[in-house]
Amino acid sequence: MTDILLNKRLDEIMKKNFLTILSLLTAGIVQGQNIVSIPTTGQNYILTRTFRDTVRIAQLAAQRTIGKENQTIQYFDGLGREVQRVQLMASPTYKDIVQHIEYDGFGRENTKYLPYAEQSGNGSFRSAAKTTQADFYKVGGGWDLTVMKTGNPYAVAVFESSPLNRVQQQGAPGTAWQPAADRNTVPSGANAGRTVATEYGTNGVNDVRLWTINSTNNGAAATYYTAGRLYKTVLKDENWINKNGTGLPPSKEGTVEEFKDFEDRVVLKRIWETESKALNTYYVYDDFGDLRYVLPPGFTGTTFSETVSGDFFELIYAYKYDARKRVVRKKIPGKGWEYYVYNNNDQIVFTRDAEQLARGEWSFTKYDAQGRVILTGIEKGHTGDDQSSLQSSLSSFTGPLWEQRGSAMEGYTNNTIPQNIGNITVQAVNYYDNYTSIPGLPFTDHSTYSIRTQSLLVANKVLVLDSSPAKWLWTVNDYDDQGRIVKVSSTNHLDGTDIVTNEYNFSDQLVKSTRVHTPSTGTAVTLSTGNDYDHQGRLVQVRKKVNSQTEIIQSKLGYNEIGQLTTKSLHSENGGGNFMTSIAYAYNERGWQTKASSAQFTSLLNYNVNGTTVLANAQYNGNIAQQLWGYAATTNSTFNYSYDALNRLKNGVSTGTVMSEAMTYDDMGNIRTLVRDNGTAITYGYNNSNKSNRLNTLSGGLTGSFTYDQNGNATKDRTGMLLSYNQLNLPKTVSGGGKTISYTYDALGTKLSRTSDVGGIKTQRDYIGGIEYSKTGTGSPVIERIGIEDGFLLNSSGAYSYYYNLTDHLGNVRVVLKKGGTSTVPTAAVMQKQDYYPFGKTKSIATSIDNKYLYNGKEMQADLNGGTHTLGSTYTLEGQLDYGARFYDAEIGRWNVVDPLAEKMRRHSPFNYAFDNPIRFIDPDGRVPIVPIILIIGYLTTSQPAVAPTRDLAGDAAKIQQAYDSYNTSIVTNSLPGGQQSQPVSKVLYQAVKKEVVKKVSTEVKKTFQTYFKDALDPKKDGKYSGRTSGTNTPEKNIAKRDKNHHMNETHGPAYLDKTSTNSDAIRGREQVNITNSGGAISGGGTSGNRINSISPHNKKLEKYMQEALKLK
């Protein structure tokens, strides 16, 4: 069978002293140069061959070209430890990229080296890798001048002198971040010793409050923990210095303290704002170990009750559980209670918030037999708080727990609760596995596509909210045999259709996407995008074609030898011979962006130094200390930023273009005062005598007052505009000042249209996956704008002109360019220039185009808050920006509704923007602040070790996935925000970044192993169960993931942690010890909850496992 075509993965092939693993993962443009692969035969190694095209077994030994295959060689020492990793010919000029790895005398990788590019490519072991790496990064030397040079191209960890091997100092690449002999003696202003320091200890007397649930189970009161009862970890980031001076106790300002009990539960996170003021976040547990309350820094009392305390409603997180330890009620600060009802599969069937309670409705979800969501909607007809009765009905329900295809309800059966069709409004339906028996399916021809659709989503429909008669928006997916979506057919609310066809290369990268947008009347628009990749799968070129217009190269990307993005050229009409403009990027030794420069706009970012001069306000932890910018290749304006010990922006002051903002905050991070341009201070007054996150009044430089509904949504804003909201807490209507504005959404929250009536003049804007229609009066909607990755297209009687956005590191649109000139002599006409205050208020310089996509690339709702805007002038009384999940008011620097994901950031106000650090963070969709994606590109492509506690790669991966999958927004490509960009092509560069994130997480985040227990619900009948698991998450999350749908859940309670370790053998032995201690396996006549032993008594490694288990602490 030597002629078998390999489609995904070949079996492992054993050689004399190496293993070749054949995998098919990445892809690129086929290159003609032959692969030169000469692994060093005197070394132990694993060779991984990654194919980008088909290969037959008989041809495995044949010469292959770079465009057909990638190779990685991992070299190991005699102890089986990896000592070098070589990516064969992986640089843009086909040189090897080498990662040097070394260990200290205790086997720890205490120094992690940045990768470097060799000057040749053959895959051999480089015995002088450490020296060559130093030469590559040598100041004034090296063979790639676009790579930042440093005498310290590595990150050093300092461990404590104990068997625990705990890190005391963690450095990073660069001279400033190398460990000091004593971190506590680093003087103020020193551009050295700036490591992350960690100290360990226990709590002191009257140090940490012990919160106890009261006798009525509706509040808690505090005493103090006895000294020594909690583990204490103190973290000092790179900005921390000992302000007390040498020889004195270390200062507390800027430190973070975490206290855990003996069950490894966090009970307190304390952050020191000053030497004498700490912000405390307490976690309160009940006797069953369930988290009942979280008390953020704004709450400073020693007792509270759910029924009588105003502080409880305004500030405290609360949770209630049923007998199965499921959350049945939850309260977010400033919002009423939320309710949850479950079926006997522990799936959430009903949810409601405080506003739904008032309306007498529940949101419901139905599932299929595989646990997939198939139906969601609203059930009305409920009275009062009927959660208990609903839960009782579901708990006693003896019918099926899932639906299957049928005819009773939208193509499904109606066997599960809720069943009263008369009270139900279905709002979204998902169809899986096949296209048969789907009622009303608008696209029915799937004959040329794969029939292997089992487990895949083949179609869904979503209701347009408040539509009458009901209008459904369909999406139908067609797949190839690899499960890739090759065609997406959809309908829209204007009765048109969109057909998107996708083409992929061998390793699943999107190479072409064509969208045909057909209006209900009129001519179709065809938008085609092609993506080209280099031999390592790096995106190097994006091509665009609109209708019959000439195809252009929209962007061309260049990289340095270690894979950092260094150039981006925009718009070529002659095959890349000439471009309209180009942007050059640069990074510092930490991989943080320092430059984005073009002939029309330049932005320089400084952290700790400006050139070689240490800044007076130097920042070492990723905060930006200084931004220089100008509307040319040079800079003539400078913003200087200062921060408090909590990394909140205190002020931003500029020279050249004069702008300034200065802020003070309360303990929750709500702005208390804001002074702009040295004018009259705006004073913020909050509910509950300023012990609340809900803004009540503005006075001084800006005046106004607010009111809220029970979900914490502002129903009256600072200008007196009245707002109403839909079930998703998105603005539905806005009225006041002679204006009426209304929004239409689908049931998933995608904005479909915006209508405005100002003084009798009616306008409407419709949004269809990045295509925007405009309509005035009784006229017909006309396509006005189409969003593309680097800007937008404007329609003029069917001819589309290209406009490009030049942005800063936050994705703020600073310049809009229109392509002019000829194909060989292209010119860039500047159509808009825009400056911003730190929190996003605009300061227009020049505009001859009505572009509303501004701060963070989000759409300005100019007429909200009474704002106005005309061409050539600035905004007056800034409008609000639509981020997708929420609207943001840059005039006052805060959101007007509660963060939907507030629980992920409990220390912060649910209304504050970007952790009060808008120079470093953005919020892609209004839910979770993240570091802008361009910084992540710089960080990842330098392969910086994931060792700096100021970075959380796993968290970044999750947040990027969450934020960018939800709204398909890319800061790098400047595509449209919100739910207004649905084309697969908009995700291309994001997917490349995401792949790098996943790669870094998989290689740098270490897997840990755990043992756990599950106590019997009936100890007289069953014994304690012992198990083990593993993962790259926290030990608790690893166990929680294993415990979900555990086979012992019917007879045993929730799993809880026993031991955790990085030693899998020790954990395996520990599991057997636990089984033995619990009475032995049932198969051997024992009384534990385990039927069999985890290790057979005849296992030859039994003694080894037991010895390793004894070493566990």
mmCIF file of C-alpha atoms in Angstrom, residues 746-1022:
data_model
loop_
_atom_site.group_PDB
_atom_site.id
_atom_site.type_symbol
_atom_site.label_atom_id
_atom_site.label_comp_id
_atom_site.label_asym_id
_atom_site.label_seq_id
_atom_site.Cartn_x
_atom_site.Cartn_y
_atom_site.Cartn_z
ATOM 1 C CA ASP A 746 -31.691 40.043 16.074
ATOM 2 C CA ALA A 747 -32.098 37.723 19.054
ATOM 3 C CA LEU A 748 -28.322 37.210 19.312
ATOM 4 C CA GLY A 749 -27.677 40.934 19.699
ATOM 5 C CA THR A 750 -26.450 41.736 16.185
ATOM 6 C CA LYS A 751 -27.385 45.307 15.284
ATOM 7 C CA LEU A 752 -29.455 45.356 12.105
ATOM 8 C CA SER A 753 -30.663 48.927 11.756
ATOM 9 C CA ARG A 754 -30.716 52.371 13.300
ATOM 10 C CA THR A 755 -33.458 54.886 12.571
ATOM 11 C CA SER A 756 -33.359 58.522 13.606
ATOM 12 C CA ASP A 757 -36.023 61.227 13.578
ATOM 13 C CA VAL A 758 -34.503 64.651 14.232
ATOM 14 C CA GLY A 759 -36.891 67.537 13.801
ATOM 15 C CA GLY A 760 -39.036 65.527 11.416
ATOM 16 C CA ILE A 761 -36.095 64.475 9.210
ATOM 17 C CA LYS A 762 -35.971 60.695 9.186
ATOM 18 C CA THR A 763 -32.847 58.715 8.364
ATOM 19 C CA GLN A 764 -32.098 55.025 8.523
ATOM 20 C CA ARG A 765 -28.905 52.995 8.450
ATOM 21 C CA ASP A 766 -28.956 49.237 7.955
ATOM 22 C CA TYR A 767 -26.101 46.867 8.760
ATOM 23 C CA ILE A 768 -25.583 43.578 6.941
ATOM 24 C CA GLY A 769 -22.290 41.904 7.727
ATOM 25 C CA GLY A 770 -20.103 44.934 7.083
ATOM 26 C CA ILE A 771 -22.276 46.356 4.318
ATOM 27 C CA GLU A 772 -24.152 49.505 5.329
ATOM 28 C CA TYR A 773 -27.217 50.921 3.652
ATOM 29 C CA SER A 774 -28.417 54.492 4.135
ATOM 30 C CA LYS A 775 -31.879 55.859 3.621
ATOM 31 C CA THR A 776 -33.362 59.342 4.013
ATOM 32 C CA GLY A 777 -37.087 60.011 4.263
ATOM 33 C CA THR A 778 -39.215 57.719 2.122
ATOM 34 C CA GLY A 779 -36.412 56.847 -0.301
ATOM 35 C CA SER A 780 -35.039 53.354 -0.844
ATOM 36 C CA PRO A 781 -32.033 52.030 1.064
ATOM 37 C CA VAL A 782 -28.786 52.411 -0.907
ATOM 38 C CA ILE A 783 -25.440 50.771 -0.213
ATOM 39 C CA GLU A 784 -23.146 53.469 1.155
ATOM 40 C CA ARG A 785 -20.229 51.735 2.814
ATOM 41 C CA ILE A 786 -18.555 48.316 2.846
ATOM 42 C CA GLY A 787 -16.067 47.520 5.554
ATOM 43 C CA ILE A 788 -12.822 45.806 4.591
ATOM 44 C CA GLU A 789 -9.856 44.721 6.671
ATOM 45 C CA ASP A 790 -7.809 47.889 6.341
ATOM 46 C CA GLY A 791 -10.559 50.459 5.962
ATOM 47 C CA PHE A 792 -13.711 50.710 3.870
ATOM 48 C CA LEU A 793 -15.213 51.152 0.433
ATOM 49 C CA LEU A 794 -17.596 53.981 -0.470
ATOM 50 C CA ASN A 795 -20.193 53.532 -3.170
ATOM 51 C CA SER A 796 -20.747 56.089 -5.916
ATOM 52 C CA SER A 797 -23.401 54.864 -8.354
ATOM 53 C CA GLY A 798 -22.034 51.333 -8.288
ATOM 54 C CA ALA A 799 -18.343 52.280 -8.429
ATOM 55 C CA TYR A 800 -16.457 51.648 -5.211
ATOM 56 C CA SER A 801 -13.521 53.756 -4.013
ATOM 57 C CA TYR A 802 -10.950 52.481 -1.514
ATOM 58 C CA TYR A 803 -10.342 54.296 1.772
ATOM 59 C CA TYR A 804 -7.718 53.175 4.262
ATOM 60 C CA ASN A 805 -7.419 53.757 7.995
ATOM 61 C CA LEU A 806 -4.080 54.496 9.626
ATOM 62 C CA THR A 807 -4.414 53.678 13.297
ATOM 63 C CA ASP A 808 -2.430 53.909 16.491
ATOM 64 C CA HIS A 809 -1.708 50.946 18.760
ATOM 65 C CA LEU A 810 -5.256 51.070 20.175
ATOM 66 C CA GLY A 811 -6.929 50.828 16.796
ATOM 67 C CA ASN A 812 -7.979 54.480 16.975
ATOM 68 C CA VAL A 813 -8.483 55.821 13.460
ATOM 69 C CA ARG A 814 -5.989 58.676 13.154
ATOM 70 C CA VAL A 815 -5.904 59.187 9.394
ATOM 71 C CA VAL A 816 -8.229 58.186 6.560
ATOM 72 C CA LEU A 817 -6.564 57.946 3.152
ATOM 73 C CA LYS A 818 -8.157 57.796 -0.277
ATOM 74 C CA LYS A 819 -6.201 56.265 -3.091
ATOM 75 C CA GLY A 820 -5.453 58.647 -5.944
ATOM 76 C CA GLY A 821 -2.970 59.027 -8.782
ATOM 77 C CA THR A 822 -2.197 56.225 -11.217
ATOM 78 C CA SER A 823 -1.283 52.579 -10.861
ATOM 79 C CA THR A 824 2.438 53.337 -11.242
ATOM 80 C CA VAL A 825 2.400 56.635 -9.341
ATOM 81 C CA PRO A 826 -0.227 56.162 -6.645
ATOM 82 C CA THR A 827 -0.988 59.018 -4.261
ATOM 83 C CA ALA A 828 -2.632 59.096 -0.846
ATOM 84 C CA ALA A 829 -5.151 61.859 -0.291
ATOM 85 C CA VAL A 830 -5.651 62.603 3.412
ATOM 86 C CA MET A 831 -9.410 62.739 4.012
ATOM 87 C CA GLN A 832 -9.422 62.854 7.805
ATOM 88 C CA LYS A 833 -7.078 63.498 10.703
ATOM 89 C CA GLN A 834 -8.186 62.754 14.243
ATOM 90 C CA ASP A 835 -6.685 63.199 17.708
ATOM 91 C CA TYR A 836 -8.085 61.751 20.925
ATOM 92 C CA TYR A 837 -7.919 62.469 24.604
ATOM 93 C CA PRO A 838 -6.790 59.459 26.660
ATOM 94 C CA PHE A 839 -10.329 58.247 27.421
ATOM 95 C CA GLY A 840 -11.419 58.648 23.805
ATOM 96 C CA LYS A 841 -12.982 62.071 23.439
ATOM 97 C CA THR A 842 -12.276 63.249 19.913
ATOM 98 C CA LYS A 843 -10.345 66.310 18.878
ATOM 99 C CA SER A 844 -10.832 66.663 15.154
ATOM 100 C CA ILE A 845 -8.023 68.292 13.185
ATOM 101 C CA ALA A 846 -9.336 68.054 9.646
ATOM 102 C CA THR A 847 -12.056 66.059 7.955
ATOM 103 C CA SER A 848 -13.585 66.085 4.527
ATOM 104 C CA ILE A 849 -15.360 62.784 4.937
ATOM 105 C CA ASP A 850 -18.154 61.780 7.283
ATOM 106 C CA ASN A 851 -16.395 58.774 8.805
ATOM 107 C CA LYS A 852 -18.051 57.790 12.074
ATOM 108 C CA TYR A 853 -15.690 54.914 12.935
ATOM 109 C CA LEU A 854 -13.221 56.565 15.266
ATOM 110 C CA TYR A 855 -12.013 55.651 18.779
ATOM 111 C CA ASN A 856 -10.990 51.963 18.855
ATOM 112 C CA GLY A 857 -12.498 51.856 15.358
ATOM 113 C CA LYS A 858 -16.024 51.946 16.825
ATOM 114 C CA GLU A 859 -19.005 53.715 15.328
ATOM 115 C CA MET A 860 -19.853 57.080 16.859
ATOM 116 C CA GLN A 861 -23.546 57.626 17.584
ATOM 117 C CA ALA A 862 -23.175 61.372 17.175
ATOM 118 C CA ASP A 863 -26.726 62.334 18.076
ATOM 119 C CA LEU A 864 -26.776 60.461 21.371
ATOM 120 C CA ASN A 865 -26.168 62.648 24.422
ATOM 121 C CA GLY A 866 -27.379 65.580 22.355
ATOM 122 C CA GLY A 867 -24.199 65.533 20.277
ATOM 123 C CA THR A 868 -23.826 67.046 16.828
ATOM 124 C CA HIS A 869 -21.247 66.801 14.088
ATOM 125 C CA THR A 870 -20.703 68.411 10.710
ATOM 126 C CA LEU A 871 -17.952 67.984 8.154
ATOM 127 C CA GLY A 872 -14.859 69.991 8.957
ATOM 128 C CA SER A 873 -15.704 70.454 12.641
ATOM 129 C CA THR A 874 -15.253 68.602 15.872
ATOM 130 C CA TYR A 875 -17.965 66.780 17.756
ATOM 131 C CA THR A 876 -19.808 68.897 20.301
ATOM 132 C CA LEU A 877 -21.056 67.095 23.363
ATOM 133 C CA GLU A 878 -19.532 63.799 22.339
ATOM 134 C CA GLY A 879 -21.946 61.065 21.287
ATOM 135 C CA GLN A 880 -21.645 57.438 22.303
ATOM 136 C CA LEU A 881 -19.595 54.675 20.702
ATOM 137 C CA ASP A 882 -21.182 51.337 19.838
ATOM 138 C CA TYR A 883 -18.880 48.501 20.911
ATOM 139 C CA GLY A 884 -21.410 45.738 20.274
ATOM 140 C CA ALA A 885 -22.325 44.601 23.786
ATOM 141 C CA ARG A 886 -22.470 48.143 25.240
ATOM 142 C CA PHE A 887 -22.343 51.818 24.330
ATOM 143 C CA TYR A 888 -19.438 53.872 25.659
ATOM 144 C CA ASP A 889 -19.546 57.577 26.573
ATOM 145 C CA ALA A 890 -16.042 58.950 25.939
ATOM 146 C CA GLU A 891 -17.065 62.401 27.208
ATOM 147 C CA ILE A 892 -17.175 60.983 30.753
ATOM 148 C CA GLY A 893 -14.996 57.889 30.281
ATOM 149 C CA ARG A 894 -17.445 55.167 31.310
ATOM 150 C CA TRP A 895 -20.120 52.763 30.122
ATOM 151 C CA ASN A 896 -23.803 53.354 30.768
ATOM 152 C CA VAL A 897 -24.727 49.728 31.477
ATOM 153 C CA VAL A 898 -23.258 46.949 33.613
ATOM 154 C CA ASP A 899 -20.540 44.783 32.096
ATOM 155 C CA PRO A 900 -22.096 41.465 30.963
ATOM 156 C CA LEU A 901 -18.938 39.720 32.212
ATOM 157 C CA ALA A 902 -18.513 41.738 35.407
ATOM 158 C CA GLU A 903 -17.783 38.584 37.428
ATOM 159 C CA LYS A 904 -14.465 38.155 35.645
ATOM 160 C CA MET A 905 -13.246 41.499 37.019
ATOM 161 C CA ARG A 906 -14.847 41.831 40.451
ATOM 162 C CA ARG A 907 -12.273 44.279 41.801
ATOM 163 C CA HIS A 908 -13.260 46.778 39.133
ATOM 164 C CA SER A 909 -16.438 48.757 38.691
ATOM 165 C CA PRO A 910 -18.749 47.142 36.093
ATOM 166 C CA PHE A 911 -18.956 50.603 34.490
ATOM 167 C CA ASN A 912 -15.291 51.597 34.221
ATOM 168 C CA TYR A 913 -13.499 51.535 30.900
ATOM 169 C CA ALA A 914 -10.393 49.416 30.201
ATOM 170 C CA PHE A 915 -9.396 49.031 33.881
ATOM 171 C CA ASP A 916 -8.935 52.844 33.961
ATOM 172 C CA ASN A 917 -5.894 52.353 31.740
ATOM 173 C CA PRO A 918 -7.118 53.287 28.236
ATOM 174 C CA ILE A 919 -3.588 53.787 26.895
ATOM 175 C CA ARG A 920 -2.717 50.122 27.390
ATOM 176 C CA PHE A 921 -6.042 48.276 27.115
ATOM 177 C CA ILE A 922 -8.965 48.199 24.735
ATOM 178 C CA ASP A 923 -12.343 46.503 25.029
ATOM 179 C CA PRO A 924 -13.090 44.843 21.671
ATOM 180 C CA ASP A 925 -16.798 44.322 22.233
ATOM 181 C CA GLY A 926 -17.633 46.019 25.535
ATOM 182 C CA ARG A 927 -17.172 42.975 27.757
ATOM 183 C CA VAL A 928 -13.513 42.177 28.497
ATOM 184 C CA PRO A 929 -10.524 44.548 28.279
ATOM 185 C CA ILE A 930 -7.477 43.075 26.585
ATOM 186 C CA VAL A 931 -4.066 44.266 25.399
ATOM 187 C CA PRO A 932 -4.412 45.309 21.716
ATOM 188 C CA ILE A 933 -3.734 42.531 19.272
ATOM 189 C CA ILE A 934 -0.758 44.233 17.616
ATOM 190 C CA LEU A 935 1.092 44.037 20.933
ATOM 191 C CA ILE A 936 0.242 40.363 21.116
ATOM 192 C CA ILE A 937 1.664 39.851 17.625
ATOM 193 C CA GLY A 938 4.899 41.536 18.641
ATOM 194 C CA TYR A 939 5.041 39.525 21.832
ATOM 195 C CA LEU A 940 4.378 36.172 20.296
ATOM 196 C CA THR A 941 6.469 36.410 17.186
ATOM 197 C CA THR A 942 9.529 37.077 19.293
ATOM 198 C CA SER A 943 8.690 33.839 21.122
ATOM 199 C CA GLN A 944 9.127 35.576 24.430
ATOM 200 C CA PRO A 945 8.926 33.014 27.233
ATOM 201 C CA ALA A 946 5.630 32.996 29.054
ATOM 202 C CA VAL A 947 7.312 33.665 32.340
ATOM 203 C CA ALA A 948 6.482 37.273 33.169
ATOM 204 C CA PRO A 949 3.557 37.356 35.599
ATOM 205 C CA THR A 950 2.425 40.612 33.980
ATOM 206 C CA ARG A 951 1.465 38.483 30.979
ATOM 207 C CA ASP A 952 -1.201 35.766 31.020
ATOM 208 C CA LEU A 953 -0.950 33.859 27.753
ATOM 209 C CA ALA A 954 -3.694 31.407 28.636
ATOM 210 C CA GLY A 955 -5.910 34.302 29.630
ATOM 211 C CA ASP A 956 -5.010 36.164 26.451
ATOM 212 C CA ALA A 957 -5.893 33.137 24.379
ATOM 213 C CA ALA A 958 -9.274 32.809 26.037
ATOM 214 C CA LYS A 959 -10.029 36.525 25.879
ATOM 215 C CA ILE A 960 -8.984 36.875 22.274
ATOM 216 C CA GLN A 961 -11.026 33.835 21.336
ATOM 217 C CA GLN A 962 -14.030 35.188 23.208
ATOM 218 C CA ALA A 963 -13.835 38.772 22.054
ATOM 219 C CA TYR A 964 -12.839 38.241 18.460
ATOM 220 C CA ASP A 965 -14.989 35.180 17.768
ATOM 221 C CA SER A 966 -18.015 37.112 19.016
ATOM 222 C CA TYR A 967 -17.650 40.163 16.827
ATOM 223 C CA ASN A 968 -14.930 39.272 14.293
ATOM 224 C CA THR A 969 -13.065 42.492 14.990
ATOM 225 C CA SER A 970 -9.345 42.831 14.270
ATOM 226 C CA ILE A 971 -7.374 45.816 15.481
ATOM 227 C CA VAL A 972 -4.567 44.926 13.107
ATOM 228 C CA THR A 973 -6.801 44.938 10.058
ATOM 229 C CA ASN A 974 -9.049 47.779 11.204
ATOM 230 C CA SER A 975 -12.182 45.939 10.145
ATOM 231 C CA LEU A 976 -15.611 46.973 11.233
ATOM 232 C CA PRO A 977 -16.616 46.708 14.880
ATOM 233 C CA GLY A 978 -19.586 45.063 16.454
ATOM 234 C CA GLY A 979 -21.726 42.486 14.745
ATOM 235 C CA GLN A 980 -21.180 44.250 11.459
ATOM 236 C CA GLN A 981 -18.383 42.103 10.050
ATOM 237 C CA SER A 982 -19.308 38.521 9.322
ATOM 238 C CA GLN A 983 -17.086 37.706 6.366
ATOM 239 C CA PRO A 984 -14.662 34.852 7.024
ATOM 240 C CA VAL A 985 -11.872 36.872 5.405
ATOM 241 C CA SER A 986 -11.966 39.386 8.246
ATOM 242 C CA LYS A 987 -10.624 36.694 10.544
ATOM 243 C CA VAL A 988 -7.561 35.724 8.546
ATOM 244 C CA LEU A 989 -4.912 37.741 10.357
ATOM 245 C CA TYR A 990 -6.695 37.175 13.648
ATOM 246 C CA GLN A 991 -6.607 33.429 13.082
ATOM 247 C CA ALA A 992 -2.867 33.650 12.456
ATOM 248 C CA VAL A 993 -2.438 35.491 15.749
ATOM 249 C CA LYS A 994 -4.739 33.077 17.530
ATOM 250 C CA LYS A 995 -2.652 30.171 16.229
ATOM 251 C CA GLU A 996 0.442 31.795 17.693
ATOM 252 C CA VAL A 997 -1.344 32.273 21.012
ATOM 253 C CA VAL A 998 -2.371 28.630 21.099
ATOM 254 C CA LYS A 999 1.144 27.610 20.112
ATOM 255 C CA LYS A 1000 2.669 29.629 22.939
ATOM 256 C CA VAL A 1001 0.134 28.387 25.457
ATOM 257 C CA SER A 1002 0.725 24.779 24.472
ATOM 258 C CA THR A 1003 4.501 25.088 24.736
ATOM 259 C CA GLU A 1004 4.851 27.404 27.705
ATOM 260 C CA VAL A 1005 1.884 26.634 29.987
ATOM 261 C CA LYS A 1006 2.839 23.503 31.876
ATOM 262 C CA LYS A 1007 0.451 20.605 32.424
ATOM 263 C CA THR A 1008 -0.196 19.720 36.049
ATOM 264 C CA PHE A 1009 -1.660 16.578 37.571
ATOM 265 C CA GLN A 1010 -4.165 16.236 40.416
ATOM 266 C CA THR A 1011 -5.794 13.679 42.678
ATOM 267 C CA TYR A 1012 -9.279 14.312 43.989
ATOM 268 C CA PHE A 1013 -12.006 12.824 46.161
ATOM 269 C CA LYS A 1014 -15.750 12.472 45.743
ATOM 270 C CA ASP A 1015 -17.706 11.801 48.930
ATOM 271 C CA ALA A 1016 -20.624 9.396 48.813
ATOM 272 C CA LEU A 1017 -24.090 10.932 49.079
ATOM 273 C CA ASP A 1018 -25.083 7.855 51.094
ATOM 274 C CA PRO A 1019 -21.987 6.766 53.084
ATOM 275 C CA LYS A 1020 -23.849 3.690 54.381
ATOM 276 C CA LYS A 1021 -24.206 2.465 50.831
ATOM 277 C CA ASP A 1022 -21.148 3.769 48.995
#
